[in-house]
PDB file of C-alpha atoms in Angstrom:
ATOM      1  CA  UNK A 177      10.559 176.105   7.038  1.00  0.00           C
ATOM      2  CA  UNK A 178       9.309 172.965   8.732  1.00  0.00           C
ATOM      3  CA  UNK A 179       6.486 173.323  11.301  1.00  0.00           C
ATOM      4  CA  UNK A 180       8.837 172.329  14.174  1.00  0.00           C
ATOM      5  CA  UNK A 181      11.191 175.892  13.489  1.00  0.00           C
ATOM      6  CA  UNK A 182      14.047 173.869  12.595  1.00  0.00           C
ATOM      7  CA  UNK A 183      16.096 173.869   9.540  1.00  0.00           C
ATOM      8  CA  UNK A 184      18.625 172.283   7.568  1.00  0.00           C
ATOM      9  CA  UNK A 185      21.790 173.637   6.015  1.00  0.00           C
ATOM     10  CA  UNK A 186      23.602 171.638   3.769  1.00  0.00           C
ATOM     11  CA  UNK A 187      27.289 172.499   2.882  1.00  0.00           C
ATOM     12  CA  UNK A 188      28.831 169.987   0.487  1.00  0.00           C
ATOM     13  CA  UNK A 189      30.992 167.996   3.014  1.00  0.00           C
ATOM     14  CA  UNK A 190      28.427 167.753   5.532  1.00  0.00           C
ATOM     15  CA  UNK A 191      24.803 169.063   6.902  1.00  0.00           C
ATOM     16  CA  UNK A 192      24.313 170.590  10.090  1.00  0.00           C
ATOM     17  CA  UNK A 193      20.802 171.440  11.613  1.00  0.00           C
ATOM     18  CA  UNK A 194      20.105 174.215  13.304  1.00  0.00           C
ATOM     19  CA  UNK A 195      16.790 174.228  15.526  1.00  0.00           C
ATOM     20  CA  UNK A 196      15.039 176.601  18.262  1.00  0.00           C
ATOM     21  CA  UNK A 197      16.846 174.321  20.773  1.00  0.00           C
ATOM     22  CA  UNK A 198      20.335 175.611  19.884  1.00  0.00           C
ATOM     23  CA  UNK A 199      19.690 179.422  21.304  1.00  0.00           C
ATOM     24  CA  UNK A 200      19.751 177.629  24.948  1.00  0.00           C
ATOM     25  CA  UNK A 201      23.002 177.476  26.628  1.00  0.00           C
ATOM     26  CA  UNK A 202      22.683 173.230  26.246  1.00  0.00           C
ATOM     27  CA  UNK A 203      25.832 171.043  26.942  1.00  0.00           C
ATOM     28  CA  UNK A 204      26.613 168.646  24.687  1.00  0.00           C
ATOM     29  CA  UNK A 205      26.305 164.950  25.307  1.00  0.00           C
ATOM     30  CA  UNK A 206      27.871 163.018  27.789  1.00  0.00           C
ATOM     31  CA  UNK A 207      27.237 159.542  27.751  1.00  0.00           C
ATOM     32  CA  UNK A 208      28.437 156.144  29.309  1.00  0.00           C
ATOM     33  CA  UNK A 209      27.173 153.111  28.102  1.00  0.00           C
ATOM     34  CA  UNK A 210      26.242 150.765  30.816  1.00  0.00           C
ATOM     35  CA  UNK A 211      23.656 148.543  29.393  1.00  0.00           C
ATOM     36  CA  UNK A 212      22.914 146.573  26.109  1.00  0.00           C
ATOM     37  CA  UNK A 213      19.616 147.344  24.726  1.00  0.00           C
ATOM     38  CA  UNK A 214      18.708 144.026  23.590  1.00  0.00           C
ATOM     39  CA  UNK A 215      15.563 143.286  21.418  1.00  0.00           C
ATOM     40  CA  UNK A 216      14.292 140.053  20.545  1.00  0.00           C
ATOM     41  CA  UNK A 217      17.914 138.694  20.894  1.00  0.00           C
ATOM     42  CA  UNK A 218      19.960 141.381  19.176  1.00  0.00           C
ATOM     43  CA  UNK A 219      22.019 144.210  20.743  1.00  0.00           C
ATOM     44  CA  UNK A 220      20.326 147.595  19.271  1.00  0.00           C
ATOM     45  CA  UNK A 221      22.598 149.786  21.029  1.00  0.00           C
ATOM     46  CA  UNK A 222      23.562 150.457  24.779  1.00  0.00           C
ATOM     47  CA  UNK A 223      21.953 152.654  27.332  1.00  0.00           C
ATOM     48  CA  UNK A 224      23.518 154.602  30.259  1.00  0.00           C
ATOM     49  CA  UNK A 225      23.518 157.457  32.369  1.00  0.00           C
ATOM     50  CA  UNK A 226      24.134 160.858  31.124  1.00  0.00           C
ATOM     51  CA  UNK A 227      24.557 164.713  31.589  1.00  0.00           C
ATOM     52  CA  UNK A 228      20.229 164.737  30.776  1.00  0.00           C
ATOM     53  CA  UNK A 229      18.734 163.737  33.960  1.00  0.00           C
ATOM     54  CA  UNK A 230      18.208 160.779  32.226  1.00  0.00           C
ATOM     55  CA  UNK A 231      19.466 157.465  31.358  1.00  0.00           C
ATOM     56  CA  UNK A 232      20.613 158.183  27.343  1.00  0.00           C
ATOM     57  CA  UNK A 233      20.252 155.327  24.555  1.00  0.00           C
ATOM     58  CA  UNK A 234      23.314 155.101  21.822  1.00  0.00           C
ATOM     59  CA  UNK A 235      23.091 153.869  18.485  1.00  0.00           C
ATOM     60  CA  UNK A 236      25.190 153.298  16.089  1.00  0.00           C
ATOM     61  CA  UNK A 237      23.583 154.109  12.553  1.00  0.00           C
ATOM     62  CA  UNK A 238      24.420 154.518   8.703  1.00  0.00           C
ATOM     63  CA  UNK A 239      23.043 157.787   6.617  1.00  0.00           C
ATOM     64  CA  UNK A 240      24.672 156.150   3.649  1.00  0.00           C
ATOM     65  CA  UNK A 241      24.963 152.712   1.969  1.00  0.00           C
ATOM     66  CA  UNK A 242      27.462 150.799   2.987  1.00  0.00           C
ATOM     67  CA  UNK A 243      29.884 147.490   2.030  1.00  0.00           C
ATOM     68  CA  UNK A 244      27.874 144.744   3.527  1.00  0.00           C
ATOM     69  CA  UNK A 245      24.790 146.166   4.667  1.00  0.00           C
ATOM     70  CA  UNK A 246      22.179 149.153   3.809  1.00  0.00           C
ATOM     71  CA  UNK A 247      21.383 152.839   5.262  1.00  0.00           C
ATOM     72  CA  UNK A 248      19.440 153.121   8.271  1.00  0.00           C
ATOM     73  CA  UNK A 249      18.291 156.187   7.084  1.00  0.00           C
ATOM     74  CA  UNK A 250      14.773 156.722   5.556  1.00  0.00           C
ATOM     75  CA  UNK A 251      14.761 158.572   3.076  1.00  0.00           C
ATOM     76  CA  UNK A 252      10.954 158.549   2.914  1.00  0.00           C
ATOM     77  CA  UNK A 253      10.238 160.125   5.944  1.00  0.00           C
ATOM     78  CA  UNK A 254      14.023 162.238   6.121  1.00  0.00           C
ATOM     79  CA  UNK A 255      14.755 160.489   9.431  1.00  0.00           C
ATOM     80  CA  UNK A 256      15.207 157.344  11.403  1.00  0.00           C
ATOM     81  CA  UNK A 257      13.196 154.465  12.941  1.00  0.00           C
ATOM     82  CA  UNK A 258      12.758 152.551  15.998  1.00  0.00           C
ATOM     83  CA  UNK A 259      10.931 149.438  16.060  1.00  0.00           C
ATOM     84  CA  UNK A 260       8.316 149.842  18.977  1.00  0.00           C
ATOM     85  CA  UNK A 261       9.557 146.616  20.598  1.00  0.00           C
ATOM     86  CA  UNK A 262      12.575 149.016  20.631  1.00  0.00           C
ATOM     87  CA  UNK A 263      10.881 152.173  22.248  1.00  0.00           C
ATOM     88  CA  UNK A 264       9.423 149.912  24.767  1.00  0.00           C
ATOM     89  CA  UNK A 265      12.594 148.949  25.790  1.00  0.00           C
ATOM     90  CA  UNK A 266      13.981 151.723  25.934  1.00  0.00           C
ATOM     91  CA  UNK A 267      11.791 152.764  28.462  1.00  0.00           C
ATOM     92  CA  UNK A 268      11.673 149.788  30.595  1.00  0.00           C
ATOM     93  CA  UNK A 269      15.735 150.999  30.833  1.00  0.00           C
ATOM     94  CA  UNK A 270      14.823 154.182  31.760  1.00  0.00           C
ATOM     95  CA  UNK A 271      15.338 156.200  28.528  1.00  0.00           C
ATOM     96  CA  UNK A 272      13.979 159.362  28.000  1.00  0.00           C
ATOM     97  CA  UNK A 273      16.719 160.413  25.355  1.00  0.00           C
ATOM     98  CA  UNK A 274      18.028 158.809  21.862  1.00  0.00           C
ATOM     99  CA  UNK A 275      21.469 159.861  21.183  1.00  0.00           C
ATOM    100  CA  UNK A 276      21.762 158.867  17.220  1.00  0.00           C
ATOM    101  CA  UNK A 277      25.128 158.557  16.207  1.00  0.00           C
ATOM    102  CA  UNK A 278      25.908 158.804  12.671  1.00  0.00           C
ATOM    103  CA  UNK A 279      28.948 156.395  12.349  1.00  0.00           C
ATOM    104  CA  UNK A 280      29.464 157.317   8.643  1.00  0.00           C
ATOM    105  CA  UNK A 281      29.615 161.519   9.171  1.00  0.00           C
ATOM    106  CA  UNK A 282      30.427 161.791  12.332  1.00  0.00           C
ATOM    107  CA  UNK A 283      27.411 163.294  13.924  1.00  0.00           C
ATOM    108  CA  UNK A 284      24.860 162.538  16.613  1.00  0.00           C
ATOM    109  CA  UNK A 285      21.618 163.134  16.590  1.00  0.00           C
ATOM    110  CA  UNK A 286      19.654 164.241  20.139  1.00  0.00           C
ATOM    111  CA  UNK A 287      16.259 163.172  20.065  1.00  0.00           C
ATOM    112  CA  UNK A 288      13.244 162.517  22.633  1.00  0.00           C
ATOM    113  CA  UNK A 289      11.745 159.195  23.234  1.00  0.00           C
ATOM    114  CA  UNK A 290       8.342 161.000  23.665  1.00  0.00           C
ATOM    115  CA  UNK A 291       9.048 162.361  19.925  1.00  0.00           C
ATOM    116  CA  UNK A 292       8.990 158.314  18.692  1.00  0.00           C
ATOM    117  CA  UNK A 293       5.839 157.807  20.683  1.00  0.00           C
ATOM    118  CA  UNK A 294       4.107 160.495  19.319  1.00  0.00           C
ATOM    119  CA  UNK A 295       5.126 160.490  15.971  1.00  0.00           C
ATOM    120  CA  UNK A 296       2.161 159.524  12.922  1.00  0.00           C
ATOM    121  CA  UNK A 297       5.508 158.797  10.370  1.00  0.00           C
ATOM    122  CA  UNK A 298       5.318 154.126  10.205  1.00  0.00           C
ATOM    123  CA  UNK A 299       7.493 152.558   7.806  1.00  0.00           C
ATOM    124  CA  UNK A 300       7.331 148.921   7.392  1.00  0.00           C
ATOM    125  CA  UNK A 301       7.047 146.747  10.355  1.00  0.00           C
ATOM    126  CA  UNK A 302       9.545 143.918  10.778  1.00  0.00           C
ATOM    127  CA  UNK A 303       9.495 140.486  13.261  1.00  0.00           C
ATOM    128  CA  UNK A 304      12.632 141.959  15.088  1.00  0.00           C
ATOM    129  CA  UNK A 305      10.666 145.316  16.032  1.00  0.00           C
ATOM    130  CA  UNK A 306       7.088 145.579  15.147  1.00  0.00           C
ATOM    131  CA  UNK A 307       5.823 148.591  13.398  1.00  0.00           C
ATOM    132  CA  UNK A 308       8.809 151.396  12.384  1.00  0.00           C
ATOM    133  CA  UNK A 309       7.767 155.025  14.115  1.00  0.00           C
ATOM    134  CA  UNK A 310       9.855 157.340  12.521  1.00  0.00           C
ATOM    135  CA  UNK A 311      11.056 161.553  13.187  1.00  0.00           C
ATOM    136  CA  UNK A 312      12.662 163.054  10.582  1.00  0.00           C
ATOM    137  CA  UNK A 313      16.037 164.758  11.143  1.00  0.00           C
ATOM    138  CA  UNK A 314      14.949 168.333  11.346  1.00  0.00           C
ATOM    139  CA  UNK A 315      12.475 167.446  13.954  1.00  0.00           C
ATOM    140  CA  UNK A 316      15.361 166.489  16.197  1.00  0.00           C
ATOM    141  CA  UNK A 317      16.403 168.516  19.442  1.00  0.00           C
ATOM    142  CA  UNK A 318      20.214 168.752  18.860  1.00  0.00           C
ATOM    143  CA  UNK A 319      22.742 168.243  16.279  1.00  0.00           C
ATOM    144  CA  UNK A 320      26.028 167.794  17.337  1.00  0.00           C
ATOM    145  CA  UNK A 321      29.490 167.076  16.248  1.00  0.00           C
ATOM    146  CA  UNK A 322      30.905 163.596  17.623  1.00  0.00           C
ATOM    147  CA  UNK A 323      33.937 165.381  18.990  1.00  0.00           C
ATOM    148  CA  UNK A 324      32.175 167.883  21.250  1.00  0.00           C
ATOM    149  CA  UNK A 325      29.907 164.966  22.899  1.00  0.00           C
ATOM    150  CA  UNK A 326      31.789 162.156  25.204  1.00  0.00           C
ATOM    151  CA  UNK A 327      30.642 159.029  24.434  1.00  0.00           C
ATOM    152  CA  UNK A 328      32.373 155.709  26.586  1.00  0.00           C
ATOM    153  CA  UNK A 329      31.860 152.611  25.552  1.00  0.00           C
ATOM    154  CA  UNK A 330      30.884 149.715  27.852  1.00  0.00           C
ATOM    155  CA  UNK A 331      35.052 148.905  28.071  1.00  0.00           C
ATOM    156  CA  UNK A 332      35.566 152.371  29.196  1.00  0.00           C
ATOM    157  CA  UNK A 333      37.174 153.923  25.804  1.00  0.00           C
ATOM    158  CA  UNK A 334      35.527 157.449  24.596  1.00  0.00           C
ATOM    159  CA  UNK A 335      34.327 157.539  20.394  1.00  0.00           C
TER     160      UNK A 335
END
């Protein structure tokens, strides 16, 4: 069992995590997107306020390989990365959340900011987003299905 208590469970047609977090009566997510979270001239994802006392950031990522472009996923470090040009703005929109969203499983991934920041795991660094801080999956606060979260998009239709 990883250090963090958490644990993964893999049934063939797709994981779920289950972590100390889950035990606690927790809502899942409900986000709208507001805001584009642009950096260095791209649209990462969008930001908003949510059901966390905190303005939530959504992004849209791949686990898997896909037609016309790679996984976002590291397999290296078993999680995903944020570029801290990224984190930083994040913050500067009042982020304290990472909502994760899984496009090709149909999952979302609830994870702290604070996590990124204090995370050791660096994977390449690229001119779009400086150095890559990564947390692995089972390090993550929630794992939930994308139908029990609400997501709207910035044109006011719910994923």
């Amino acid at each position: 069992m990883p250090e963090s208590g958490a644990f993964l469970s893999h049934f063939p047609d797709k994981p779920t995590m289950t972590n100390l977090y889950d035990f606690q009566k927790i809502e899942p997510l409900k986000i709208k997107e507001k805001a584009p979270i642009i950096v260095r001239g791209h649209t990462l994802g969008w930001a908003g306020p949510s059901n966390r006392e905190s303005n939530v950031a959504v992004t849209r990522r791949h686990r898997h390989p896909y037609s016309g472009g790679k996984q976002d996923y590291f397999r290296k470090f078993r999680g995903y990365c944020y570029g801290e040009n990224a984190l930083d703005v994040m913050e500067r929109m009042g982020v304290q959340r990472i909502a994760i969203e899984e496009v090709d499983n149909g999952r979302v991934l609830e994870v702290d900011l604070v996590q990124y920041r204090q995370s050791e795991l660096y994977a390449e660094t690229f001119e779009i987003g400086g150095r890559n801080v990564c947390v692995p999956i089972e390090e993550m606060i929630h794992s939930w299905d994308i139908e029990d979260c609400t997501i709207i998009d910035k044109d006011g239709n719910r994923r």
